[in-house]
mmCIF file of C-alpha atoms in Angstrom:
data_model
loop_
_atom_site.group_PDB
_atom_site.id
_atom_site.type_symbol
_atom_site.label_atom_id
_atom_site.label_comp_id
_atom_site.label_asym_id
_atom_site.label_seq_id
_atom_site.Cartn_x
_atom_site.Cartn_y
_atom_site.Cartn_z
ATOM 1 C CA MET A 210 -194.027 22.432 55.614
ATOM 2 C CA ARG A 211 -192.059 25.085 57.668
ATOM 3 C CA LYS A 212 -189.710 23.145 58.699
ATOM 4 C CA ARG A 213 -188.737 22.098 55.412
ATOM 5 C CA VAL A 214 -188.435 24.971 54.158
ATOM 6 C CA LEU A 215 -185.930 26.130 57.375
ATOM 7 C CA ALA A 216 -184.138 22.682 56.524
ATOM 8 C CA LEU A 217 -183.814 23.811 52.996
ATOM 9 C CA PHE A 218 -182.714 27.756 53.979
ATOM 10 C CA VAL A 219 -179.790 25.642 56.395
ATOM 11 C CA ILE A 220 -178.783 23.675 52.839
ATOM 12 C CA VAL A 221 -178.918 26.617 50.562
ATOM 13 C CA ALA A 222 -176.794 28.593 53.449
ATOM 14 C CA CYS A 223 -174.431 25.575 54.242
ATOM 15 C CA MET A 224 -173.882 25.400 50.372
ATOM 16 C CA VAL A 225 -173.202 29.253 49.908
ATOM 17 C CA SER A 226 -170.933 29.327 52.700
ATOM 18 C CA ALA A 227 -168.710 26.312 51.213
ATOM 19 C CA MET A 228 -168.589 27.992 47.461
ATOM 20 C CA GLY A 229 -167.548 31.416 49.078
ATOM 21 C CA GLY A 230 -164.424 29.357 51.026
ATOM 22 C CA VAL A 231 -163.655 27.624 48.254
ATOM 23 C CA ALA A 232 -163.749 30.312 45.951
ATOM 24 C CA SER A 233 -161.899 32.715 48.504
ATOM 25 C CA ALA A 234 -159.243 29.627 48.263
ATOM 26 C CA THR A 235 -158.996 29.527 44.820
ATOM 27 C CA SER A 236 -158.855 32.952 44.028
ATOM 28 C CA ASN A 237 -155.763 32.842 46.717
ATOM 29 C CA SER A 238 -154.533 29.851 45.007
ATOM 30 C CA GLN A 239 -154.501 31.863 41.895
ATOM 31 C CA GLN A 240 -153.070 34.775 42.696
ATOM 32 C CA ALA A 241 -150.429 32.093 44.620
ATOM 33 C CA LYS A 242 -150.108 30.738 40.923
ATOM 34 C CA ASP A 243 -149.881 33.676 39.028
ATOM 35 C CA LYS A 244 -147.235 35.636 40.863
ATOM 36 C CA LYS A 245 -144.978 32.296 40.826
ATOM 37 C CA LYS A 246 -145.368 32.313 37.085
ATOM 38 C CA GLN A 247 -144.178 35.454 37.137
ATOM 39 C CA ALA A 248 -141.596 34.787 39.446
ATOM 40 C CA GLU A 249 -140.451 32.138 37.691
ATOM 41 C CA SER A 250 -140.398 33.795 33.904
ATOM 42 C CA ASP A 251 -138.638 36.539 35.802
ATOM 43 C CA LEU A 252 -136.209 34.094 36.806
ATOM 44 C CA LYS A 253 -135.315 32.772 33.579
ATOM 45 C CA ASN A 254 -135.422 36.052 31.597
ATOM 46 C CA LEU A 255 -132.577 36.522 34.723
ATOM 47 C CA GLU A 256 -130.431 33.359 34.510
ATOM 48 C CA ASN A 257 -130.506 34.062 30.684
ATOM 49 C CA GLN A 258 -128.517 37.426 31.876
ATOM 50 C CA MET A 259 -126.396 35.921 33.761
ATOM 51 C CA ASN A 260 -125.324 33.022 31.366
ATOM 52 C CA SER A 261 -124.623 36.063 29.071
ATOM 53 C CA ILE A 262 -122.670 38.108 31.600
ATOM 54 C CA GLU A 263 -120.502 34.620 32.776
ATOM 55 C CA GLN A 264 -120.069 34.229 29.059
ATOM 56 C CA LYS A 265 -118.885 37.594 28.705
ATOM 57 C CA GLN A 266 -116.391 37.670 31.606
ATOM 58 C CA GLN A 267 -114.626 34.468 30.236
ATOM 59 C CA GLU A 268 -114.220 36.138 27.395
ATOM 60 C CA LEU A 269 -112.818 39.447 28.944
ATOM 61 C CA ARG A 270 -110.858 36.721 31.370
ATOM 62 C CA GLY A 271 -109.365 34.824 28.113
ATOM 63 C CA GLN A 272 -108.355 38.540 26.901
ATOM 64 C CA MET A 273 -106.576 38.941 30.554
ATOM 65 C CA ASP A 274 -104.868 36.012 30.190
ATOM 66 C CA GLY A 275 -103.307 36.603 26.818
ATOM 67 C CA TYR A 276 -102.553 40.976 27.622
ATOM 68 C CA GLU A 277 -100.758 38.957 31.303
ATOM 69 C CA GLN A 278 -98.773 36.711 28.940
ATOM 70 C CA GLU A 279 -97.488 39.792 26.702
ATOM 71 C CA MET A 280 -97.445 41.833 29.856
ATOM 72 C CA VAL A 281 -94.483 38.956 30.931
ATOM 73 C CA GLU A 282 -92.988 38.611 27.401
ATOM 74 C CA LEU A 283 -92.494 42.483 27.489
ATOM 75 C CA MET A 284 -91.242 42.549 30.975
ATOM 76 C CA VAL A 285 -88.668 40.081 30.478
ATOM 77 C CA SER A 286 -87.798 41.927 27.219
ATOM 78 C CA VAL A 287 -87.145 45.215 28.945
ATOM 79 C CA ASP A 288 -85.177 43.364 31.755
ATOM 80 C CA LEU A 289 -83.055 41.843 29.189
ATOM 81 C CA ILE A 290 -82.573 44.779 27.564
ATOM 82 C CA LYS A 291 -81.132 46.619 30.789
ATOM 83 C CA SER A 292 -79.361 43.813 31.001
ATOM 84 C CA ASP A 293 -77.363 44.690 27.514
ATOM 85 C CA ILE A 294 -77.368 48.562 28.306
ATOM 86 C CA LEU A 295 -75.545 47.752 31.324
ATOM 87 C CA SER A 296 -73.200 45.371 29.379
ATOM 88 C CA LYS A 297 -72.979 47.846 26.652
ATOM 89 C CA LYS A 298 -72.061 50.621 29.120
ATOM 90 C CA GLU A 299 -69.533 48.550 30.615
ATOM 91 C CA GLU A 300 -68.304 47.666 26.771
ATOM 92 C CA LEU A 301 -67.972 51.404 26.402
ATOM 93 C CA LYS A 302 -66.192 52.493 29.550
ATOM 94 C CA VAL A 303 -63.607 49.731 28.411
ATOM 95 C CA ALA A 304 -63.728 51.242 24.925
ATOM 96 C CA LYS A 305 -63.302 54.859 26.178
ATOM 97 C CA ALA A 306 -60.278 53.786 28.394
ATOM 98 C CA ASP A 307 -58.635 51.822 25.608
ATOM 99 C CA LEU A 308 -58.939 54.635 23.326
ATOM 100 C CA LYS A 309 -57.684 57.130 26.005
ATOM 101 C CA GLU A 310 -54.596 54.663 26.531
ATOM 102 C CA ALA A 311 -54.129 54.694 22.817
ATOM 103 C CA LYS A 312 -54.616 58.316 22.514
ATOM 104 C CA LYS A 313 -51.996 58.530 25.457
ATOM 105 C CA GLN A 314 -49.622 56.315 23.920
ATOM 106 C CA GLU A 315 -49.493 57.713 20.813
ATOM 107 C CA LYS A 316 -48.911 61.375 21.996
ATOM 108 C CA LYS A 317 -45.964 59.512 24.077
ATOM 109 C CA GLN A 318 -44.260 57.653 21.074
ATOM 110 C CA TYR A 319 -44.833 61.202 18.724
ATOM 111 C CA GLU A 320 -43.018 63.377 21.399
ATOM 112 C CA SER A 321 -40.072 60.536 21.303
ATOM 113 C CA MET A 322 -39.830 61.001 17.471
ATOM 114 C CA LYS A 323 -40.264 64.360 17.939
ATOM 115 C CA LEU A 324 -37.391 64.272 20.034
ATOM 116 C CA ARG A 325 -34.807 62.138 18.068
ATOM 117 C CA ILE A 326 -35.516 63.838 14.864
ATOM 118 C CA ARG A 327 -34.871 67.357 16.018
ATOM 119 C CA TYR A 328 -31.752 65.927 17.514
ATOM 120 C CA MET A 329 -30.482 64.474 14.522
ATOM 121 C CA TYR A 330 -31.764 67.208 12.465
ATOM 122 C CA GLU A 331 -29.515 69.834 15.178
ATOM 123 C CA GLN A 332 -26.508 67.424 14.668
ATOM 124 C CA GLY A 333 -26.539 67.372 11.178
ATOM 125 C CA ASP A 334 -24.570 65.335 8.823
ATOM 126 C CA THR A 335 -21.585 65.538 11.742
ATOM 127 C CA GLY A 336 -22.983 62.903 13.927
ATOM 128 C CA TYR A 337 -23.518 60.666 10.903
ATOM 129 C CA LEU A 338 -20.049 61.208 9.376
ATOM 130 C CA GLU A 339 -18.858 60.272 13.101
ATOM 131 C CA ALA A 340 -20.603 57.092 13.586
ATOM 132 C CA ILE A 341 -19.799 56.177 9.840
ATOM 133 C CA LEU A 342 -15.933 57.507 10.729
ATOM 134 C CA GLY A 343 -15.290 56.080 14.105
ATOM 135 C CA SER A 344 -16.701 52.648 12.950
ATOM 136 C CA LYS A 345 -13.711 50.446 13.593
ATOM 137 C CA ASN A 346 -14.598 47.959 10.968
ATOM 138 C CA MET A 347 -16.847 47.489 7.605
ATOM 139 C CA ALA A 348 -18.803 45.435 10.131
ATOM 140 C CA ASP A 349 -18.809 48.093 12.541
ATOM 141 C CA LEU A 350 -19.539 50.621 9.890
ATOM 142 C CA LEU A 351 -22.271 48.601 8.799
ATOM 143 C CA ASN A 352 -24.180 47.846 12.628
ATOM 144 C CA GLN A 353 -23.988 51.887 12.958
ATOM 145 C CA VAL A 354 -26.050 52.818 9.475
ATOM 146 C CA GLU A 355 -28.211 49.817 10.302
ATOM 147 C CA TYR A 356 -28.860 51.160 13.599
ATOM 148 C CA TYR A 357 -29.561 54.610 12.478
ATOM 149 C CA GLU A 358 -31.852 53.096 9.698
ATOM 150 C CA GLU A 359 -33.828 50.885 12.153
ATOM 151 C CA VAL A 360 -34.700 53.782 15.185
ATOM 152 C CA TYR A 361 -36.151 55.847 12.323
ATOM 153 C CA SER A 362 -38.151 52.659 11.130
ATOM 154 C CA TYR A 363 -39.008 51.482 14.022
ATOM 155 C CA ASP A 364 -39.997 54.683 15.435
ATOM 156 C CA ARG A 365 -42.799 55.411 12.270
ATOM 157 C CA LYS A 366 -43.808 51.718 12.911
ATOM 158 C CA LEU A 367 -44.320 51.756 16.482
ATOM 159 C CA LEU A 368 -45.917 55.498 15.687
ATOM 160 C CA LYS A 369 -48.117 54.157 12.943
ATOM 161 C CA ASN A 370 -49.071 51.034 15.249
ATOM 162 C CA TYR A 371 -50.478 53.548 18.023
ATOM 163 C CA GLN A 372 -52.036 55.598 15.281
ATOM 164 C CA LYS A 373 -54.120 52.670 14.113
ATOM 165 C CA ALA A 374 -54.692 51.080 18.159
ATOM 166 C CA LYS A 375 -56.212 54.727 18.197
ATOM 167 C CA GLN A 376 -58.460 54.513 15.481
ATOM 168 C CA VAL A 377 -59.522 50.967 16.524
ATOM 169 C CA CYS A 378 -60.487 52.323 19.798
ATOM 170 C CA GLN A 379 -61.941 55.302 18.189
ATOM 171 C CA LYS A 380 -64.147 52.713 16.151
ATOM 172 C CA LEU A 381 -65.137 50.687 18.631
ATOM 173 C CA GLU A 382 -66.273 53.731 20.787
ATOM 174 C CA THR A 383 -68.529 54.937 18.007
ATOM 175 C CA LYS A 384 -69.928 50.989 17.183
ATOM 176 C CA VAL A 385 -70.986 50.998 21.042
ATOM 177 C CA GLU A 386 -71.998 54.147 21.648
ATOM 178 C CA GLY A 387 -74.167 53.092 18.614
ATOM 179 C CA GLU A 388 -75.494 50.250 19.789
ATOM 180 C CA LEU A 389 -76.361 51.515 23.196
ATOM 181 C CA ALA A 390 -78.420 54.164 21.850
ATOM 182 C CA GLU A 391 -80.489 51.524 20.132
ATOM 183 C CA LEU A 392 -80.957 49.990 23.099
ATOM 184 C CA LYS A 393 -82.304 52.823 24.543
ATOM 185 C CA ASP A 394 -84.454 53.815 22.159
ATOM 186 C CA MET A 395 -86.038 49.625 22.178
ATOM 187 C CA ARG A 396 -86.224 50.210 26.482
ATOM 188 C CA THR A 397 -88.261 53.143 25.091
ATOM 189 C CA SER A 398 -90.540 51.766 22.471
ATOM 190 C CA LEU A 399 -91.069 49.078 25.146
ATOM 191 C CA GLN A 400 -91.953 50.887 28.438
ATOM 192 C CA SER A 401 -94.156 53.021 25.769
ATOM 193 C CA GLU A 402 -95.898 49.580 25.179
ATOM 194 C CA GLU A 403 -95.911 48.692 28.463
ATOM 195 C CA ALA A 404 -97.676 51.312 29.878
ATOM 196 C CA SER A 405 -100.415 51.103 26.993
ATOM 197 C CA LEU A 406 -100.665 47.256 27.520
ATOM 198 C CA LYS A 407 -101.166 48.222 31.620
ATOM 199 C CA ALA A 408 -103.930 50.541 30.754
ATOM 200 C CA VAL A 409 -105.701 48.429 28.852
ATOM 201 C CA MET A 410 -105.110 45.598 31.610
ATOM 202 C CA THR A 411 -106.462 48.407 33.963
ATOM 203 C CA ARG A 412 -109.946 48.807 31.557
ATOM 204 C CA LEU A 413 -110.135 45.033 31.792
ATOM 205 C CA LYS A 414 -109.911 44.874 35.015
ATOM 206 C CA GLY A 415 -112.438 47.136 35.790
ATOM 207 C CA GLU A 416 -114.997 45.710 32.893
ATOM 208 C CA ILE A 417 -114.410 42.610 34.454
ATOM 209 C CA SER A 418 -115.178 43.869 38.351
ATOM 210 C CA ASP A 419 -118.297 45.926 36.641
ATOM 211 C CA PHE A 420 -119.430 42.758 35.341
ATOM 212 C CA ASP A 421 -118.593 40.858 38.716
ATOM 213 C CA THR A 422 -121.039 43.710 40.328
ATOM 214 C CA LYS A 423 -123.737 42.869 37.668
ATOM 215 C CA LEU A 424 -123.318 38.955 38.244
ATOM 216 C CA ALA A 425 -123.276 39.613 42.112
ATOM 217 C CA ASN A 426 -126.894 41.785 41.728
ATOM 218 C CA ALA A 427 -128.498 39.606 39.600
ATOM 219 C CA LYS A 428 -127.289 36.492 41.460
ATOM 220 C CA SER A 429 -129.242 38.466 44.090
ATOM 221 C CA MET A 430 -132.305 39.306 42.070
ATOM 222 C CA ALA A 431 -132.567 35.222 41.396
ATOM 223 C CA ASP A 432 -132.523 34.340 45.115
ATOM 224 C CA SER A 433 -135.246 36.672 45.819
ATOM 225 C CA TYR A 434 -137.337 35.383 42.745
ATOM 226 C CA LYS A 435 -136.723 31.632 44.351
ATOM 227 C CA LYS A 436 -137.662 33.246 47.993
ATOM 228 C CA THR A 437 -140.792 34.440 46.036
ATOM 229 C CA ILE A 438 -141.475 30.769 43.722
ATOM 230 C CA ILE A 439 -141.011 29.303 47.580
ATOM 231 C CA ALA A 440 -143.183 31.435 49.366
ATOM 232 C CA GLN A 441 -146.383 31.234 46.779
ATOM 233 C CA ASN A 442 -145.571 27.610 46.484
ATOM 234 C CA ASN A 443 -146.539 27.449 50.184
ATOM 235 C CA ILE A 444 -149.062 29.554 50.062
ATOM 236 C CA ILE A 445 -150.545 27.218 47.251
ATOM 237 C CA LYS A 446 -150.391 24.318 48.948
ATOM 238 C CA GLU A 447 -151.730 26.020 52.553
ATOM 239 C CA GLU A 448 -154.708 27.086 49.667
ATOM 240 C CA GLU A 449 -154.967 23.562 48.805
ATOM 241 C CA ARG A 450 -155.170 22.454 52.464
ATOM 242 C CA LYS A 451 -157.712 24.516 53.154
ATOM 243 C CA GLN A 452 -160.200 23.957 50.057
ATOM 244 C CA LYS A 453 -159.300 20.654 50.489
ATOM 245 C CA GLU A 454 -160.618 21.093 54.285
ATOM 246 C CA ALA A 455 -163.283 23.502 52.871
ATOM 247 C CA GLU A 456 -164.800 20.936 51.074
ATOM 248 C CA ALA A 457 -164.678 18.511 53.563
ATOM 249 C CA ARG A 458 -166.466 20.526 56.257
ATOM 250 C CA ALA A 459 -169.375 21.347 53.306
ATOM 251 C CA GLN A 460 -169.409 17.762 52.531
ATOM 252 C CA ARG A 461 -169.803 17.209 55.987
ATOM 253 C CA GLU A 462 -172.327 20.198 56.249
ATOM 254 C CA ARG A 463 -174.373 18.895 53.651
ATOM 255 C CA GLU A 464 -174.536 15.660 54.774
ATOM 256 C CA GLU A 465 -175.891 16.943 57.739
ATOM 257 C CA ALA A 466 -178.243 19.229 56.539
ATOM 258 C CA ALA A 467 -179.788 16.062 54.026
ATOM 259 C CA ARG A 468 -179.564 13.920 57.132
ATOM 260 C CA ARG A 469 -181.581 16.602 58.719
ATOM 261 C CA GLU A 470 -184.323 16.589 56.405
ATOM 262 C CA GLN A 471 -184.667 13.063 55.488
ATOM 263 C CA GLU A 472 -185.593 12.744 58.979
ATOM 264 C CA GLN A 473 -188.026 15.758 58.773
ATOM 265 C CA ASN A 474 -189.264 14.440 55.531
ATOM 266 C CA ASN A 475 -189.602 10.860 57.837
ATOM 267 C CA ASN A 476 -191.250 12.779 60.094
ATOM 268 C CA ASN A 477 -194.079 14.382 58.023
ATOM 269 C CA GLY A 478 -194.512 11.156 56.174
ATOM 270 C CA GLY A 479 -195.321 9.674 59.535
ATOM 271 C CA ASN A 480 -197.507 12.616 60.103
ATOM 272 C CA THR A 481 -199.617 12.335 57.043
ATOM 273 C CA GLY A 482 -200.307 8.385 56.110
ATOM 274 C CA GLY A 483 -197.206 7.690 53.865
ATOM 275 C CA GLY A 484 -197.404 11.152 51.960
ATOM 276 C CA GLY A 485 -194.041 10.529 51.002
ATOM 277 C CA SER A 486 -194.646 8.118 47.973
ATOM 278 C CA SER A 487 -195.216 11.096 45.207
ATOM 279 C CA SER A 488 -191.946 11.768 46.152
ATOM 280 C CA GLY A 489 -190.331 8.539 44.854
ATOM 281 C CA GLY A 490 -190.750 5.302 46.716
ATOM 282 C CA GLY A 491 -189.835 6.452 49.971
ATOM 283 C CA SER A 492 -187.142 3.458 51.291
ATOM 284 C CA SER A 493 -186.178 2.799 47.988
ATOM 285 C CA GLU A 494 -183.811 5.864 47.923
ATOM 286 C CA ASN A 495 -181.486 3.867 51.129
ATOM 287 C CA GLY A 496 -181.461 0.789 48.649
ATOM 288 C CA GLY A 497 -184.789 -1.476 49.681
ATOM 289 C CA GLY A 498 -188.099 -1.208 48.461
ATOM 290 C CA SER A 499 -188.689 -2.371 44.755
ATOM 291 C CA SER A 500 -188.820 0.879 42.892
ATOM 292 C CA ASP A 501 -188.451 0.013 39.496
ATOM 293 C CA PRO A 502 -189.404 3.604 37.196
ATOM 294 C CA GLY A 503 -188.397 2.202 33.786
ATOM 295 C CA TYR A 504 -186.719 3.930 30.929
ATOM 296 C CA HIS A 505 -188.192 7.342 29.641
ATOM 297 C CA THR A 506 -185.835 8.301 27.262
ATOM 298 C CA SER A 507 -184.471 6.660 23.778
ATOM 299 C CA VAL A 508 -181.139 7.039 25.114
ATOM 300 C CA SER A 509 -179.375 3.216 24.715
ATOM 301 C CA PRO A 510 -178.231 2.550 28.835
ATOM 302 C CA SER A 511 -175.475 -0.123 27.257
ATOM 303 C CA ALA A 512 -174.100 3.878 24.985
ATOM 304 C CA VAL A 513 -174.074 5.350 27.852
ATOM 305 C CA VAL A 514 -172.021 3.216 29.896
ATOM 306 C CA SER A 515 -169.339 2.183 26.923
ATOM 307 C CA TYR A 516 -169.083 5.843 26.691
ATOM 308 C CA ALA A 517 -168.171 6.665 30.017
ATOM 309 C CA LYS A 518 -165.773 3.581 30.080
ATOM 310 C CA SER A 519 -164.294 5.309 26.780
ATOM 311 C CA PHE A 520 -162.849 7.858 29.583
ATOM 312 C CA VAL A 521 -160.830 5.219 32.425
ATOM 313 C CA GLY A 522 -157.692 6.249 33.004
ATOM 314 C CA ASN A 523 -157.890 9.456 32.534
ATOM 315 C CA ARG A 524 -157.241 11.964 35.750
ATOM 316 C CA TYR A 525 -158.745 13.136 38.609
ATOM 317 C CA VAL A 526 -159.357 16.856 38.806
ATOM 318 C CA TRP A 527 -160.936 17.880 42.053
ATOM 319 C CA GLY A 528 -163.404 20.750 40.155
ATOM 320 C CA GLY A 529 -162.986 19.432 36.794
ATOM 321 C CA ASN A 530 -165.633 19.240 34.371
ATOM 322 C CA ASP A 531 -164.085 17.783 31.101
ATOM 323 C CA PRO A 532 -162.777 13.698 31.978
ATOM 324 C CA HIS A 533 -160.934 14.426 28.988
ATOM 325 C CA THR A 534 -158.306 16.547 30.644
ATOM 326 C CA GLY A 535 -159.284 15.569 34.139
ATOM 327 C CA ALA A 536 -162.758 15.797 36.481
ATOM 328 C CA ASP A 537 -164.453 14.920 39.376
ATOM 329 C CA CYS A 538 -166.728 12.446 40.389
ATOM 330 C CA SER A 539 -169.823 14.692 39.707
ATOM 331 C CA GLY A 540 -167.883 16.687 36.957
ATOM 332 C CA PHE A 541 -167.660 13.093 35.142
ATOM 333 C CA THR A 542 -171.118 12.272 35.420
ATOM 334 C CA THR A 543 -172.812 15.418 34.482
ATOM 335 C CA TYR A 544 -170.067 15.285 31.068
ATOM 336 C CA VAL A 545 -170.873 11.862 30.169
ATOM 337 C CA PHE A 546 -175.674 12.327 30.279
ATOM 338 C CA ALA A 547 -174.843 15.958 28.893
ATOM 339 C CA HIS A 548 -173.010 13.863 25.664
ATOM 340 C CA PHE A 549 -176.220 11.891 24.959
ATOM 341 C CA GLY A 550 -178.069 14.973 25.584
ATOM 342 C CA ILE A 551 -179.642 14.699 29.206
ATOM 343 C CA SER A 552 -178.757 17.928 31.575
ATOM 344 C CA ILE A 553 -178.448 17.088 35.617
ATOM 345 C CA PRO A 554 -177.022 19.015 38.783
ATOM 346 C CA ARG A 555 -173.589 19.762 39.031
ATOM 347 C CA THR A 556 -172.764 18.752 42.251
ATOM 348 C CA SER A 557 -172.883 15.357 44.051
ATOM 349 C CA TYR A 558 -175.648 16.103 46.515
ATOM 350 C CA LEU A 559 -178.176 17.650 44.430
ATOM 351 C CA GLN A 560 -178.215 15.253 41.769
ATOM 352 C CA ARG A 561 -179.362 12.855 44.857
ATOM 353 C CA SER A 562 -182.661 14.161 43.985
ATOM 354 C CA VAL A 563 -182.648 14.082 39.910
ATOM 355 C CA GLY A 564 -184.920 11.783 37.676
ATOM 356 C CA ARG A 565 -186.724 9.264 39.488
ATOM 357 C CA ALA A 566 -185.557 6.764 42.037
ATOM 358 C CA VAL A 567 -184.682 3.045 41.810
ATOM 359 C CA SER A 568 -184.241 0.201 43.958
ATOM 360 C CA GLN A 569 -181.035 -1.417 44.522
ATOM 361 C CA SER A 570 -182.535 -4.354 43.441
ATOM 362 C CA ASN A 571 -183.669 -3.014 40.477
ATOM 363 C CA ALA A 572 -180.387 -0.791 39.467
ATOM 364 C CA GLN A 573 -179.607 -1.347 35.667
ATOM 365 C CA PRO A 574 -176.531 0.072 33.811
ATOM 366 C CA GLY A 575 -176.923 3.736 33.376
ATOM 367 C CA ASP A 576 -178.328 4.308 36.649
ATOM 368 C CA ILE A 577 -176.848 7.057 38.979
ATOM 369 C CA CYS A 578 -175.303 5.523 42.025
ATOM 370 C CA CYS A 579 -175.318 8.368 44.501
ATOM 371 C CA TYR A 580 -172.881 7.595 47.798
ATOM 372 C CA SER A 581 -171.829 9.834 50.861
ATOM 373 C CA GLY A 582 -169.716 12.815 49.100
ATOM 374 C CA HIS A 583 -169.622 10.898 45.845
ATOM 375 C CA VAL A 584 -171.452 9.958 42.546
ATOM 376 C CA ALA A 585 -171.034 7.055 39.790
ATOM 377 C CA ILE A 586 -172.768 5.601 36.636
ATOM 378 C CA TYR A 587 -173.859 2.160 37.350
ATOM 379 C CA ILE A 588 -172.536 -0.233 34.768
ATOM 380 C CA GLY A 589 -174.588 -3.830 35.894
ATOM 381 C CA GLY A 590 -173.082 -6.858 38.355
ATOM 382 C CA GLY A 591 -172.075 -4.470 40.599
ATOM 383 C CA SER A 592 -169.361 -2.330 39.281
ATOM 384 C CA ILE A 593 -169.703 0.799 38.639
ATOM 385 C CA VAL A 594 -167.275 3.303 36.565
ATOM 386 C CA HIS A 595 -166.416 6.481 38.281
ATOM 387 C CA ALA A 596 -163.880 9.383 38.638
ATOM 388 C CA ARG A 597 -162.572 7.940 42.503
ATOM 389 C CA GLY A 598 -159.802 10.242 43.185
ATOM 390 C CA ALA A 599 -156.420 11.715 42.843
ATOM 391 C CA ALA A 600 -155.054 9.197 43.848
ATOM 392 C CA TYR A 601 -157.072 6.522 41.515
ATOM 393 C CA GLY A 602 -158.407 9.106 38.242
ATOM 394 C CA ILE A 603 -161.644 7.356 36.002
ATOM 395 C CA CYS A 604 -161.577 4.085 36.776
ATOM 396 C CA VAL A 605 -163.885 0.622 36.658
ATOM 397 C CA THR A 606 -164.578 -1.128 40.436
ATOM 398 C CA HIS A 607 -166.667 -3.796 41.717
ATOM 399 C CA ASP A 608 -167.964 -2.413 45.540
ATOM 400 C CA ALA A 609 -171.248 -0.818 43.725
ATOM 401 C CA PHE A 610 -173.475 -1.753 46.869
ATOM 402 C CA THR A 611 -170.673 -3.380 49.543
ATOM 403 C CA ARG A 612 -169.028 0.315 49.621
ATOM 404 C CA GLY A 613 -171.483 1.075 53.089
ATOM 405 C CA ASP A 614 -172.455 4.576 52.383
ATOM 406 C CA LEU A 615 -174.765 3.765 49.749
ATOM 407 C CA VAL A 616 -177.673 7.039 49.378
ATOM 408 C CA CYS A 617 -179.809 6.056 46.447
ATOM 409 C CA ILE A 618 -180.006 5.233 43.214
ATOM 410 C CA ARG A 619 -181.270 7.273 40.779
ATOM 411 C CA ARG A 620 -182.167 6.567 36.717
ATOM 412 C CA VAL A 621 -182.397 9.515 34.436
ATOM 413 C CA LEU A 622 -182.847 7.942 30.750
#
């Protein structure tokens, strides 16, 4: 009795230790998943911000391109006006020189005309009469008279021409000076517009630079979030690995404890003269004997089998309790029997002792086949339906009695 209590204590200790390790691994894994989820959420929000920044940058660069084109056109216009101003200055220079020459010629002709007029005035009619009287003949007389008239007309005509030339030069000078003033005004206006445009472009460049800084910071934060996600993924994988190792270790410990308990039971049975028959038939639990306890419930075995097979194809999830969304082997059997109002322990190890023992030769549909670290529901014909593993999900196999690790068969119906 004392040895059995000790064995039971060892079993409980192993289970508590395993559950503690699994719980710790689950807690660490959940924390990593929470951190990963938060980092992914932050990264998504940051990516939205980055998209907004990049869109604003594109808009600003589009505006900058337009202003740069406008600046080029403005600078070309300023250069053309500068060239026109230079040309006008040269034209004005020529006009001033022509006006100066015209004034000079006018003055010269005016002085010459004054001398001739004064000479003719001082000579009075005498010179004119002498010219007439001194004529040799009528033809010479006419020539002398005509000469005086031509000189007078020539002087007046020449003077008028020089005056007209001077007026033309004055008008040209005024016109060129006006055009030059207009060009200078246009140049001033364009230069003012150019300065304003440069100020706008400087502001836009500042905004673009500011967005560049924001984008660089956002990218740096995004890299940080990505590193966090990678780190948490590594933690999750490591915790899953530890969890699987802890589960496997716990399973080995449970099997070892069960083996020791079985050995203890066998030893006690031998010492007491076969008292172990009261626990369900001794060797019938490992497949021998002829134990057939019959059914004690009104639940139809075929209904249990049919319901269990309805989940074939669904996922295997370690620790899962609902075959609709994913369950492990013992979670699957617990869920199926609970559907019919039959409560059984949650773990595969404890399910070895539920109900009554059944020999392999008397196995019936609806019985629980207990293997080393695994359980399944017998459906007849050497086949079982069970949550086989992550790679298989919930499925039907035909190795109920050929697996080599069958521990016992239990009937709960």
